[in-house]
Every structure is written in structure tokens, then in C-alpha cells.
Tab-separated table of C-alpha atoms in Angstrom:
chain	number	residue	atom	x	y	z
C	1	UNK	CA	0.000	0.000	0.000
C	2	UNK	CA	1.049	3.523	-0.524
C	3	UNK	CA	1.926	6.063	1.855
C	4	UNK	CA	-0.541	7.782	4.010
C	5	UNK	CA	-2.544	11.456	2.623
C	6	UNK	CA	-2.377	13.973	5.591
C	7	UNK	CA	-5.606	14.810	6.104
C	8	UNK	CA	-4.985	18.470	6.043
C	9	UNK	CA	-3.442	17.888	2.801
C	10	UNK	CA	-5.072	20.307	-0.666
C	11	UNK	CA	-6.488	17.928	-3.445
C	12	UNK	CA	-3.706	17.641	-5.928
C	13	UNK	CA	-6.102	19.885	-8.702
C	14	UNK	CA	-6.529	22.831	-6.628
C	15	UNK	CA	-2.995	24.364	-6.730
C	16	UNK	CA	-3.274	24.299	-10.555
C	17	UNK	CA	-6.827	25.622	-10.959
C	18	UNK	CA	-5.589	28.182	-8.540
C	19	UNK	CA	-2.734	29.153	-10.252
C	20	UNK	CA	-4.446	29.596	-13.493
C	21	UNK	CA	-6.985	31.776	-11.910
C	22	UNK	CA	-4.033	33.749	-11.221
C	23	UNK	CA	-2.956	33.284	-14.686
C	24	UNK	CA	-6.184	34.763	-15.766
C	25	UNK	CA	-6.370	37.869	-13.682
C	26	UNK	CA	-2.622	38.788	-14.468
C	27	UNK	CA	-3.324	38.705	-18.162
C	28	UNK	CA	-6.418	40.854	-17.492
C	29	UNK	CA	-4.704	43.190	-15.506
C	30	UNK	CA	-1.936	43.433	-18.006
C	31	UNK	CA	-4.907	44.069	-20.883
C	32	UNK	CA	-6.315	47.030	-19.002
C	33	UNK	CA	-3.104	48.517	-18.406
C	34	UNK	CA	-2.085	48.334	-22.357
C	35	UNK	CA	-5.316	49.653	-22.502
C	36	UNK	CA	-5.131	52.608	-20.849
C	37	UNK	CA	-1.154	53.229	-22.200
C	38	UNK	CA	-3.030	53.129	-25.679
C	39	UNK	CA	-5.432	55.616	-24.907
C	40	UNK	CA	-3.158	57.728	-23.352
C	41	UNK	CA	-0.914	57.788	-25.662
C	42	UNK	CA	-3.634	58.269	-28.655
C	43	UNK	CA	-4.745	61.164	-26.729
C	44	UNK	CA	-1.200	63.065	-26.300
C	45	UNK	CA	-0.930	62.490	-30.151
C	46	UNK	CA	-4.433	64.082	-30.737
C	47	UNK	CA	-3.703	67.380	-28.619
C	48	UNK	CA	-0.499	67.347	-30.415
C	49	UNK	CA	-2.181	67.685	-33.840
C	50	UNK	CA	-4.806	69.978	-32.515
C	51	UNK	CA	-1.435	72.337	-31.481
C	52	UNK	CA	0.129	72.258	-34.306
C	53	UNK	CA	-3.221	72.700	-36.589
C	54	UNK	CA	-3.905	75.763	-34.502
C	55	UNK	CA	-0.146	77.277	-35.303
C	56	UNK	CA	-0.503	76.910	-38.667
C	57	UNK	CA	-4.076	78.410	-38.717
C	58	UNK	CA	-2.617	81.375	-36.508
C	59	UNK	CA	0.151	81.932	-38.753
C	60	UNK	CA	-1.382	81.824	-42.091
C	61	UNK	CA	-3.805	84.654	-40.847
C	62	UNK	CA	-1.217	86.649	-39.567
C	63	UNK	CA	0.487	85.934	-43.288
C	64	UNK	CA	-2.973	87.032	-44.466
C	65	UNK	CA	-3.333	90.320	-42.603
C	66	UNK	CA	0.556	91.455	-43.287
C	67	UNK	CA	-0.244	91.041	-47.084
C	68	UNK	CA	-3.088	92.640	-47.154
C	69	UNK	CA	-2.159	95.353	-45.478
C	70	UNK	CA	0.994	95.885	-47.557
C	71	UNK	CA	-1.206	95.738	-50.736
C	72	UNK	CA	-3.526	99.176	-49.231
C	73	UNK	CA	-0.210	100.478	-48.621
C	74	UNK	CA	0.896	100.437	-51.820
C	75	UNK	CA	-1.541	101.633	-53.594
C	76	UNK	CA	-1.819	104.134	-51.606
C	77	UNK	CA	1.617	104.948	-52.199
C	78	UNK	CA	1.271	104.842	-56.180
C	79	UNK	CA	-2.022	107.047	-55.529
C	80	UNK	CA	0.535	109.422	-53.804
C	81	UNK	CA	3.238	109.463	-56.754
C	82	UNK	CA	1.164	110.158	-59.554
C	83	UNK	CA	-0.479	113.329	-57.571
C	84	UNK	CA	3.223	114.104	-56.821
C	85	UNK	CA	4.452	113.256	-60.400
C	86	UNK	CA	1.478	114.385	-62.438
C	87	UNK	CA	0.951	110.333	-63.800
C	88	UNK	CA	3.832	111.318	-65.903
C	89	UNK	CA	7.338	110.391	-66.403
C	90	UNK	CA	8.923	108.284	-63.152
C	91	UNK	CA	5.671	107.315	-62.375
C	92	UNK	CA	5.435	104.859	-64.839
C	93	UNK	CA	8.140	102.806	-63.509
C	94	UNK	CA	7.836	103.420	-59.938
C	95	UNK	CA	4.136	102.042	-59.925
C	96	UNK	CA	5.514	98.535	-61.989
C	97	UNK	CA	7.800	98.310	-59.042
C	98	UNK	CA	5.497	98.804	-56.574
C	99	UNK	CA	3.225	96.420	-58.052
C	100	UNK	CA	5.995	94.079	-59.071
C	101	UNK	CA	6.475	93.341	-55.321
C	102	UNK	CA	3.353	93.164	-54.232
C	103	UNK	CA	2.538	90.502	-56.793
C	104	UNK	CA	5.718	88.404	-55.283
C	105	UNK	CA	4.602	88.467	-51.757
C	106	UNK	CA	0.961	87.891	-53.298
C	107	UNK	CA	2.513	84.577	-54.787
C	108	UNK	CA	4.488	83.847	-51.786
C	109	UNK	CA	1.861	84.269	-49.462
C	110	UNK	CA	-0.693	82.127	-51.750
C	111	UNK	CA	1.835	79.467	-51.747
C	112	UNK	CA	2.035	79.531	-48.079
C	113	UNK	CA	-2.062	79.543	-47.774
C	114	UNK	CA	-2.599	76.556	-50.017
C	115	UNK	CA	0.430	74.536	-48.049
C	116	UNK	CA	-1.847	75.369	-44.887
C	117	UNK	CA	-5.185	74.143	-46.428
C	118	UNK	CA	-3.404	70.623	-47.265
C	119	UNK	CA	-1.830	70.738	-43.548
C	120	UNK	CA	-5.335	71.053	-42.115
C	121	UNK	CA	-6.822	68.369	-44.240
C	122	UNK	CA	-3.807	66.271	-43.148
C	123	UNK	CA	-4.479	67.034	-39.317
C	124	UNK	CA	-8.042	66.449	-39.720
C	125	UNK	CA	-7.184	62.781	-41.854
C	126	UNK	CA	-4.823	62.214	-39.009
C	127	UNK	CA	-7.049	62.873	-36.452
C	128	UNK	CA	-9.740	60.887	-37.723
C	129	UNK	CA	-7.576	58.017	-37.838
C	130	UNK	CA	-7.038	58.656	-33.607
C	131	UNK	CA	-10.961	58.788	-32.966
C	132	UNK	CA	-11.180	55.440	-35.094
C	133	UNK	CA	-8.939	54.213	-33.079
C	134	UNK	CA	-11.118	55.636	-29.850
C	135	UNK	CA	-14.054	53.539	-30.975
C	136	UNK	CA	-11.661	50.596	-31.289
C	137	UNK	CA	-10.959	50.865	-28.066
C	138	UNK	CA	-14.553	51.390	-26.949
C	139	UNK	CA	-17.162	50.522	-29.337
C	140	UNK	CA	-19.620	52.409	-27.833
C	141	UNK	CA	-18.150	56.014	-28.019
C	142	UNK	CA	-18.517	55.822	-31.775
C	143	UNK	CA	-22.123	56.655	-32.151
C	144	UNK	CA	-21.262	59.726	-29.886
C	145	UNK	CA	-19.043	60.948	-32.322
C	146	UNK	CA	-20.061	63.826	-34.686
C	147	UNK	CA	-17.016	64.085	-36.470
C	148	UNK	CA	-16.169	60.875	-38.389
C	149	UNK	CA	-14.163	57.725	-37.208
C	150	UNK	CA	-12.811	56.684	-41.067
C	151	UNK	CA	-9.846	58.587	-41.995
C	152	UNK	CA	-10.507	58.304	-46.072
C	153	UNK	CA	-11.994	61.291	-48.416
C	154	UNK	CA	-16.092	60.662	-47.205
C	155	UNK	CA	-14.595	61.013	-43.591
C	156	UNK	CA	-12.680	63.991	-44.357
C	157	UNK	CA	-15.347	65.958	-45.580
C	158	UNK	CA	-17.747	64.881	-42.714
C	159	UNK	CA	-15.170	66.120	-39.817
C	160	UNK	CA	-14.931	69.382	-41.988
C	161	UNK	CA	-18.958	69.842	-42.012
C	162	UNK	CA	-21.262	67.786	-39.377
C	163	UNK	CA	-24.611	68.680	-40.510
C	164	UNK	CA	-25.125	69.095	-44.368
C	165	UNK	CA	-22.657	68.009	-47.492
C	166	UNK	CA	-19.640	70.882	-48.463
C	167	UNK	CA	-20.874	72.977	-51.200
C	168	UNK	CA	-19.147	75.263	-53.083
C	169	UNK	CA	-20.058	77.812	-51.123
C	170	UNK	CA	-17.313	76.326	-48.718
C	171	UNK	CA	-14.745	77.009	-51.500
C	172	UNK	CA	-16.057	80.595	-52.330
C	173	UNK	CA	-15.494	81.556	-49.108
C	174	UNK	CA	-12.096	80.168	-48.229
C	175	UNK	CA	-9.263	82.441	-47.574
C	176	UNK	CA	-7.633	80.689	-50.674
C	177	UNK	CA	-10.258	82.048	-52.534
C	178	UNK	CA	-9.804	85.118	-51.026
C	179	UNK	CA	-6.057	85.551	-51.585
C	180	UNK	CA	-6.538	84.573	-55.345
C	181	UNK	CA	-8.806	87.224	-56.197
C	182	UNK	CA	-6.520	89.729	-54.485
C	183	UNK	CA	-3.717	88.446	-56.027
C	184	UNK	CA	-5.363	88.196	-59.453
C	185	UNK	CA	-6.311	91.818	-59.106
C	186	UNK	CA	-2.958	92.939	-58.228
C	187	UNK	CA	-1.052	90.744	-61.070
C	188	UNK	CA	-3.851	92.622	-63.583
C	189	UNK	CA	-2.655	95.430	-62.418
C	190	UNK	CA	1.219	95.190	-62.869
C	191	UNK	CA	0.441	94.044	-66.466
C	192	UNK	CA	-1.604	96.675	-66.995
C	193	UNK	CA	0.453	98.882	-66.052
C	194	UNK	CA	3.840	97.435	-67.584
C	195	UNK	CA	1.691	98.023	-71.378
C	196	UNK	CA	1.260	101.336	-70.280
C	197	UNK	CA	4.903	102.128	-69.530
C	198	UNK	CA	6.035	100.753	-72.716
C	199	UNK	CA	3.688	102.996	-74.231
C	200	UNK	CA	0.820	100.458	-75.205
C	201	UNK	CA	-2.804	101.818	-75.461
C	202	UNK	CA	-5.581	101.703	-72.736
C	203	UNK	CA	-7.353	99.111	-74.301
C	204	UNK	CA	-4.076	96.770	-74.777
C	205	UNK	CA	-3.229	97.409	-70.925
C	206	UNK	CA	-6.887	96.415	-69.846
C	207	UNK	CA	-6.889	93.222	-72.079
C	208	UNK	CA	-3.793	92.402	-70.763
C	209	UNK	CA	-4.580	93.024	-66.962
C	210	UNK	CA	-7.632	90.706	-67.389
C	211	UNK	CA	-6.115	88.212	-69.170
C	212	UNK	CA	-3.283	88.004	-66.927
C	213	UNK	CA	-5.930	87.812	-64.228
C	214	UNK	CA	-7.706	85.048	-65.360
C	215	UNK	CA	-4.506	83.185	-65.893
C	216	UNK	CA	-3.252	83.500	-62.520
C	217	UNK	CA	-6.609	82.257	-61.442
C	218	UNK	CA	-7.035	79.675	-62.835
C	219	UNK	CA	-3.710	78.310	-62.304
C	220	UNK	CA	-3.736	78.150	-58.496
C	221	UNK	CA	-7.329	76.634	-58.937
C	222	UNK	CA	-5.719	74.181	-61.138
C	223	UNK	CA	-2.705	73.536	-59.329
C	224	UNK	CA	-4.449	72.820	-56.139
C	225	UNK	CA	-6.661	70.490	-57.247
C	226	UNK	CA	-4.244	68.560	-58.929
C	227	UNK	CA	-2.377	68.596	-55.656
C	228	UNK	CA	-5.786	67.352	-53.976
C	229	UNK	CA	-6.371	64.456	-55.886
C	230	UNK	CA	-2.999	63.098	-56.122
C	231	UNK	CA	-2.613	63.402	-51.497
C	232	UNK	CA	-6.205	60.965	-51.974
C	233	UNK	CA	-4.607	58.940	-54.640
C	234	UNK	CA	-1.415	58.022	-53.088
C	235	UNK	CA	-2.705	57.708	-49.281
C	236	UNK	CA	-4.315	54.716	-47.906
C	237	UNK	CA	-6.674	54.764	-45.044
C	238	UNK	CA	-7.096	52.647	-42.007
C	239	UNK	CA	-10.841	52.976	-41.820
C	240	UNK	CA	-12.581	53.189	-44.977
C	241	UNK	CA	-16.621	54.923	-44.815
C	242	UNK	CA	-18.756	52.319	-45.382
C	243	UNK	CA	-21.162	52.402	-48.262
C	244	UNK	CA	-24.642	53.455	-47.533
C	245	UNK	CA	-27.314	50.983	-46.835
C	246	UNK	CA	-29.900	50.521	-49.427
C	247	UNK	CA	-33.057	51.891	-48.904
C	248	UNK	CA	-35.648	49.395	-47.309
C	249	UNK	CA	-38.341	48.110	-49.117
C	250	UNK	CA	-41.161	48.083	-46.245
């Protein structure tokens, strides 16, 4: 016969069962604590974008304001030299100059607007991406959500407006839309007036501001939507807007 079983002795199962209970809870524990790194973390990234989009918003208005404010300036300065040069002689070439310059920092600062506009549609991609990965970590926050969870074009457009489709009206009133009509206004004018220093007629100066006008428009316009579609074309989002559901029959 074997030896004797004190009789205060455990079963032999229970040590195991009770170390996998153990086993259990640790891996828990450890699964809430990734957890909460995760959202921490997701969160310092998202008030980091949120910065950084407000610095460039902050700057390109400041941008915004200098220009504009050196293009009154100058023409009030060329309104000054042709009273103080009768519109003749110097005046001529002291208004091309004038305008000359303001048309570079016009094209400067346009560049620098339509950089921003891409930087804020990449913060706003990027911080889609974070909130989808909110509702990953807790389902149920993504119905609270107004701004969207999918970091593709659909979800771009539906952080940028909650309640109703963007229009065009959105792009009408957009500070690049803004700075291209003062800029196309201002590089009219320095062709305009570079046919009338060389002597050209009236008529030949105004054809030539508005076409030059019109060109400059419709550059930038063209240049940043080619820029547009080829950011969507290249990128490749995490969480892709599901398609609509079909209309129900009952």
C-alpha cells in the first residue's frame, strides 16, 4: 500500500486551478493597463495635432493680414506718386515696381495659404484616424461621435462639415479664394500697367490686366486640385466609410 494522505493535505487539482486563476487575472490586468497606455498615448498624439493645426491656422492669418495690409499700402503709395508726379514720367516705372512686389509676396503668401489648407486636411485625416482608433478601443463612443471615425476622403469631408454636405459655397469663401482674387487683381494690375509704360494703349493694358488675371486664377485653382487628388490617390486609409445601406423596401 502507498503512503498515508495527511488529512490536512489540498487535493492535488486545486494548486493548478488556482494558479491559473491567477494566470487569468494577471493577463487581465496586463490588458487594461495596455489599454489605458493606448489611450493615453492616442490622446497626447491628438492634442499634439490639434497644437500644431492651430499654429498653422494662426500663422497663415497673420500671413494674411501682413499682405493685405501691404497691398492698401501700396496703392496708396502709387495714388501718392502720380499726384506728386502728375501720372507722368517716373511714375510709370515706380508704380511697376510697386506692383511688381506686391505681386511676389501675393505669390508667396498664396503658396504659403494653399500649403496650410493641405496641412489642415492632413491634421483632420490624421485625427480621424485617432478617434477610429477611440471607438476601437470602446465601441460604444462611436455613435457619440459627430465628427467621423474613417480617416478616407467621405470622412474627411464629414469632420470638416457635421450637418449638411460641403458645397461650393465652402470654397467661395475660403481664404484661398480670397487671396486669389486679391492676387489676381494685383497681377492685372502690374500688367496693366507694364503696357502702359512701354507705351501700349488703354485698351491693350486692360486686355492684358484681365487676361493676366484670369490666368493667374485659374492656375492656383488648377494647381491645387491637382495637388488634392494626387494626397487621396497616393494615401491609404485605415478605416474606410462604409457604403450606404440601401433603402428598405417596407
Amino acid at each position: 500500500m502507498g503512503e498515508p494522505v495527511p488529512l490536512d493535505a489540498p487535493p492535488p487539482e486545486e494548486p493548478a486551478a488556482a494558479h491559473a486563476g491567477g494566470a487569468a487575472t494577471t493577463r487581465a490586468q496586463e490588458s487594461d493597463a495596455a489599454l489605458a497606455r493606448r489611450a493615453q498615448l492616442l490622446a497626447t498624439e491628438h492634442w499634439g495635432l490639434l497644437a500644431a493645426r492651430s499654429t498653422a491656422q494662426n500663422e497663415v492669418l497673420a500671413r494674411i493680414t501682413i499682405f493685405l495690409t501691404l497691398v492698401s499700402a501700396g496703392l496708396v503709395t502709387i495714388g501718392l506718386l502720380g499726384q506728386a508726379s502728375g501720372f507722368h514720367g517716373w511714375f510709370g516705372g515706380a508704380s511697376v515696381a510697386i506692383l511688381a512686389f506686391l505681386a511676389l509676396i501675393g505669390f508667396m503668401t498664396q503658396v504659403r495659404v494653399m500649403n496650410v489648407s493641405e496641412e489642415d486636411m492632413m491634421y483632420v485625416v490624421a485625427m480621424n484616424r485617432i478617434r477610429g482608433a477611440y471607438a476601437d478601443l470602446d465601441p460604444q463612443v462611436e455613435d457619440i461621435f459627430l465628427a467621423s471615425v474613417y480617416d478616407d476622403l467621405p470622412g474627411m469631408k464629414r469632420t470638416y462639415s457635421f450637418l449638411r454636405p460641403r458645397g461650393l459655397s465652402i470654397f467661395l469663401g475660403s481664404s484661398v479664394m480670397l487671396l486669389i482674387v486679391v492676387n489676381a487683381c494685383v497681377v492685372g494690375l502690374l500688367a496693366g500697367a507694364s503696357v502702359l509704360s512701354a507705351g501700349g494703349a488703354f485698351s491693350w493694358a486692360t486686355g492684358a490686366g484681365i487676361v493676366a488675371g484670369v490666368l493667374f486664377s485659374a492656375g492656383f485653382v488648377i494647381f491645387g486640385g491637382v495637388g488634392f487628388r494626387w494626397a487621396w490617390a497616393h494615401y491609404v486609409p485605415r478605416r474606410a466609410t462604409p457604403p450606404p445601406r440601401p433603402p428598405s423596401r417596407h
